[in-house]
CSV table of C-alpha atoms and ligand atoms in Angstrom, one decimal:
chain,number,residue,atom,x,y,z
Q,189,MET,CA,24.0,20.4,42.1
Q,190,ASN,CA,23.5,17.6,45.2
Q,191,ARG,CA,25.6,15.8,47.5
Q,192,GLU,CA,26.0,12.7,45.8
Q,193,GLU,CA,26.4,14.9,41.9
Q,194,ALA,CA,29.3,17.0,44.0
Q,195,PHE,CA,30.9,13.8,45.8
Q,196,LYS,CA,30.7,11.8,41.7
Q,197,LEU,CA,32.8,14.8,40.4
Q,198,LEU,CA,35.1,15.3,43.6
Q,199,LYS,CA,35.9,11.1,42.6
Q,200,LYS,CA,35.8,12.2,38.8
Q,201,TYR,CA,38.6,14.8,39.1
Q,202,ASN,CA,40.5,13.4,42.0
Q,203,LYS,CA,42.0,9.8,42.5
Q,204,GLU,CA,44.1,10.7,45.3
Q,205,GLU,CA,43.0,9.5,48.7
Q,206,TYR,CA,44.6,11.7,50.6
Q,207,HIS,CA,42.5,14.3,48.1
Q,208,ILE,CA,39.3,13.1,48.8
Q,209,LYS,CA,39.8,12.7,52.5
Q,210,HIS,CA,41.0,16.2,52.8
Q,211,ALA,CA,37.8,17.5,50.7
Q,212,LEU,CA,35.6,15.0,53.0
Q,213,MET,CA,37.2,16.8,56.4
Q,214,VAL,CA,36.5,20.3,55.1
Q,215,GLU,CA,33.1,19.6,54.2
Q,216,SER,CA,32.3,18.3,57.8
Q,217,ILE,CA,33.9,21.0,59.3
Q,218,MET,CA,31.5,23.6,57.0
Q,219,ARG,CA,28.4,21.4,57.4
Q,220,TYR,CA,28.9,21.9,61.3
Q,221,TYR,CA,29.1,25.7,60.6
Q,222,ALA,CA,25.8,25.8,58.8
Q,223,SER,CA,24.4,24.2,61.0
Q,224,LEU,CA,25.4,26.6,64.3
Q,225,HIS,CA,24.4,29.4,62.3
Q,226,GLY,CA,21.3,28.2,60.5
Q,227,TYR,CA,22.5,27.7,57.0
Q,228,ASP,CA,22.2,25.4,54.2
Q,229,GLU,CA,24.2,22.2,55.7
Q,230,GLU,CA,24.5,20.3,52.3
Q,231,PHE,CA,25.9,23.9,50.2
Q,232,TRP,CA,28.2,25.0,52.2
Q,233,GLY,CA,29.1,21.4,52.6
Q,234,ILE,CA,29.0,20.8,48.7
Q,235,ALA,CA,31.0,24.1,48.5
Q,236,GLY,CA,33.7,22.2,51.1
Q,237,LEU,CA,33.5,19.1,49.3
Q,238,LEU,CA,34.8,20.8,46.1
Q,239,HIS,CA,37.1,23.7,47.3
Q,240,ASP,CA,40.2,21.6,45.8
Q,241,LEU,CA,38.5,20.3,43.0
Q,242,ASP,CA,40.9,21.5,39.7
Q,243,TYR,CA,44.0,20.5,42.3
Q,244,GLU,CA,44.8,17.6,41.3
Q,245,MET,CA,45.0,17.8,37.9
Q,246,TYR,CA,45.4,21.2,37.2
Q,247,PRO,CA,47.7,22.1,39.7
Q,248,ASP,CA,48.8,25.4,37.6
Q,249,GLU,CA,45.3,26.3,37.5
Q,250,HIS,CA,44.4,25.9,40.8
Q,251,CYS,CA,41.4,27.6,41.3
Q,252,ILE,CA,41.1,29.0,37.8
Q,253,LYS,CA,40.4,26.0,36.0
Q,254,VAL,CA,37.4,25.2,38.5
Q,255,ARG,CA,35.0,28.0,37.5
Q,256,GLU,CA,35.3,25.8,33.7
Q,257,ILE,CA,35.0,22.5,35.6
Q,258,LEU,CA,31.8,24.0,37.4
Q,259,GLU,CA,30.6,25.3,34.9
Q,260,GLU,CA,30.2,22.6,32.5
Q,261,ASN,CA,28.4,20.9,35.5
Q,262,GLY,CA,25.7,23.3,36.0
Q,263,ALA,CA,26.7,24.8,39.3
Q,264,SER,CA,25.5,28.0,40.6
Q,265,GLU,CA,27.5,31.4,40.7
Q,266,GLU,CA,27.5,31.3,44.1
Q,267,LEU,CA,29.1,28.0,44.4
Q,268,ILE,CA,32.0,29.0,41.9
Q,269,HIS,CA,32.7,32.2,43.5
Q,270,ALA,CA,33.0,30.7,46.7
Q,271,VAL,CA,35.1,27.3,45.5
Q,272,CYS,CA,37.4,30.1,44.0
Q,273,SER,CA,37.6,32.5,47.0
Q,274,HIS,CA,39.5,30.1,48.9
Q,275,GLY,CA,42.7,30.6,47.2
Q,276,TYR,CA,42.9,34.4,47.8
Q,277,ASN,CA,46.2,35.8,47.6
Q,278,ILE,CA,47.6,32.9,46.8
Q,279,CYS,CA,46.4,31.7,43.6
Q,280,THR,CA,43.0,34.2,43.2
Q,281,ASP,CA,42.2,37.6,43.3
Q,282,VAL,CA,38.6,36.5,44.1
Q,283,LYS,CA,38.4,37.3,47.6
Q,284,PRO,CA,36.3,35.9,50.1
Q,285,GLU,CA,32.7,37.7,50.6
Q,286,HIS,CA,30.3,35.9,52.2
Q,287,TYR,CA,30.5,34.0,56.0
Q,288,MET,CA,30.6,30.7,54.0
Q,289,GLU,CA,33.5,31.6,52.4
Q,290,LYS,CA,35.5,32.9,55.4
Q,291,VAL,CA,35.0,29.9,57.0
Q,292,LEU,CA,36.0,27.7,53.7
Q,293,TYR,CA,39.1,30.0,53.5
Q,294,ALA,CA,39.9,29.6,57.4
Q,295,CYS,CA,39.0,25.9,57.9
Q,296,ASP,CA,41.0,24.2,54.7
Q,297,GLU,CA,44.5,24.4,55.9
Q,298,LEU,CA,43.5,23.6,59.6
Q,299,THR,CA,42.6,20.1,58.5
Q,300,GLY,CA,45.9,19.5,57.2
Q,301,ILE,CA,46.8,19.7,60.6
Q,302,ILE,CA,43.8,17.8,62.4
Q,303,ALA,CA,45.1,15.1,60.1
Q,304,SER,CA,48.4,15.1,60.9
Q,305,LEU,CA,47.1,15.0,64.6
Q,306,ILE,CA,45.1,12.2,64.0
Q,307,SER,CA,47.4,9.9,62.2
Q,308,MET,CA,50.2,10.2,65.3
Q,309,ARG,CA,47.5,9.4,68.1
Q,310,PRO,CA,47.2,5.7,69.3
Q,311,SER,CA,43.8,5.7,68.6
Q,312,HIS,CA,44.3,6.9,64.7
Q,313,ASN,CA,40.9,9.2,65.1
Q,314,ALA,CA,39.9,12.1,66.3
Q,315,GLN,CA,37.6,11.3,69.3
Q,316,GLY,CA,38.5,13.0,72.4
Q,317,MET,CA,40.7,15.3,71.0
Q,318,GLU,CA,41.7,18.4,73.1
Q,319,THR,CA,41.7,22.0,71.6
Q,320,SER,CA,44.5,22.6,74.2
Q,321,THR,CA,46.9,19.9,72.1
Q,322,LEU,CA,45.7,21.1,68.4
Q,323,LYS,CA,46.6,24.6,69.6
Q,324,LYS,CA,50.3,23.3,70.6
Q,325,LYS,CA,50.6,21.8,67.1
Q,326,PHE,CA,49.6,25.1,65.5
Q,327,LYS,CA,52.0,26.9,67.6
Q,328,ASP,CA,54.7,23.6,66.2
Q,329,LYS,CA,56.0,25.3,63.2
Q,330,THR,CA,57.8,21.8,62.5
Q,331,PHE,CA,54.0,19.9,62.5
Q,332,ALA,CA,52.3,19.5,59.6
Q,333,ARG,CA,54.7,22.1,58.3
Q,334,GLY,CA,53.1,22.2,54.8
Q,335,CYS,CA,50.1,24.0,56.5
Q,336,SER,CA,49.9,27.5,56.6
Q,337,ARG,CA,49.4,29.1,59.7
Q,338,ASP,CA,49.3,32.4,58.4
Q,339,ILE,CA,46.3,31.5,56.2
Q,340,ILE,CA,44.5,30.1,58.8
Q,341,LYS,CA,45.5,33.4,61.0
Q,342,ASN,CA,43.8,35.6,58.0
Q,343,GLY,CA,40.7,33.7,58.2
Q,344,VAL,CA,40.3,33.6,61.7
Q,345,GLU,CA,40.5,37.7,61.4
Q,346,MET,CA,38.0,37.4,58.8
Q,347,LEU,CA,35.6,35.8,60.3
Q,348,GLU,CA,36.5,38.3,63.5
Q,349,CYS,CA,36.2,34.8,66.1
Q,350,GLU,CA,39.6,33.6,68.0
Q,351,LEU,CA,41.6,31.2,66.8
Q,352,THR,CA,40.4,29.0,69.9
Q,353,GLU,CA,36.5,28.6,68.5
Q,354,LEU,CA,37.9,27.2,65.2
Q,355,PHE,CA,39.6,24.8,66.6
Q,356,GLU,CA,36.8,24.2,68.9
Q,357,ASN,CA,34.3,23.6,66.2
Q,358,ALA,CA,36.6,21.9,63.6
Q,359,ILE,CA,37.6,19.3,66.2
Q,360,LYS,CA,33.5,18.9,66.9
Q,361,ALA,CA,32.8,18.7,63.0
Q,362,ILE,CA,35.5,15.8,62.4
Q,363,GLU,CA,34.4,14.0,65.7
Q,364,LYS,CA,30.6,13.5,64.7
Q,365,ASP,CA,31.7,13.2,61.1
Q,366,GLU,CA,34.3,10.6,61.5
Q,367,GLU,CA,32.9,7.4,60.7
Q,368,PHE,CA,30.9,9.0,57.9
Q,369,ILE,CA,34.0,10.3,56.4
Q,370,LEU,CA,35.7,7.1,56.7
Q,371,LYS,CA,32.2,5.1,54.8
Q,372,GLU,CA,32.9,7.8,51.9
Q,373,LEU,CA,36.8,6.8,51.6
Q,374,GLN,CA,35.0,3.2,51.2
Q,375,ARG,CA,33.3,4.4,47.9
Q,376,ILE,CA,36.3,6.0,46.0
I,1460,LIG,FE1,42.1,22.4,50.5
């Protein structure tokens, strides 16, 4: 499955712009991390793009139904495992094992905080966003309250890095891909 096929599949199962935007943001962070560590950017990006594929149509079978959908569409076991593992201890017992899976697990909820932060900035974009601002909003439990801080902390523990490093990389990724994300949203 290439990136274009993955995007088509995403659009087939997700009609809410909010969900597609979230998928594109996670894709961006995954690609950025892959580039930092010399991994396959397209493959990591696809895992990000498709991680919530089943959530809109099958919320009660999230991270379960997706296996069937991905299998039908010829996805590799590597991709399926990565997608399923992002719901570890929430809706599945598939544990993130590979570095890619840990990044996916860690950045998923964080994109919600970043998206909320973007929407309240006067510029309505991520350019020049300070890590310290994101840190402050992370600590403020009333801000983007639906985004689990515990999951992000667990992810950082899995990655054996500091929260700051994850925040910095996530901001850099979104700043870099922001225009691309907006362009992709025009294709839905
Ligand atoms: Fe997600």
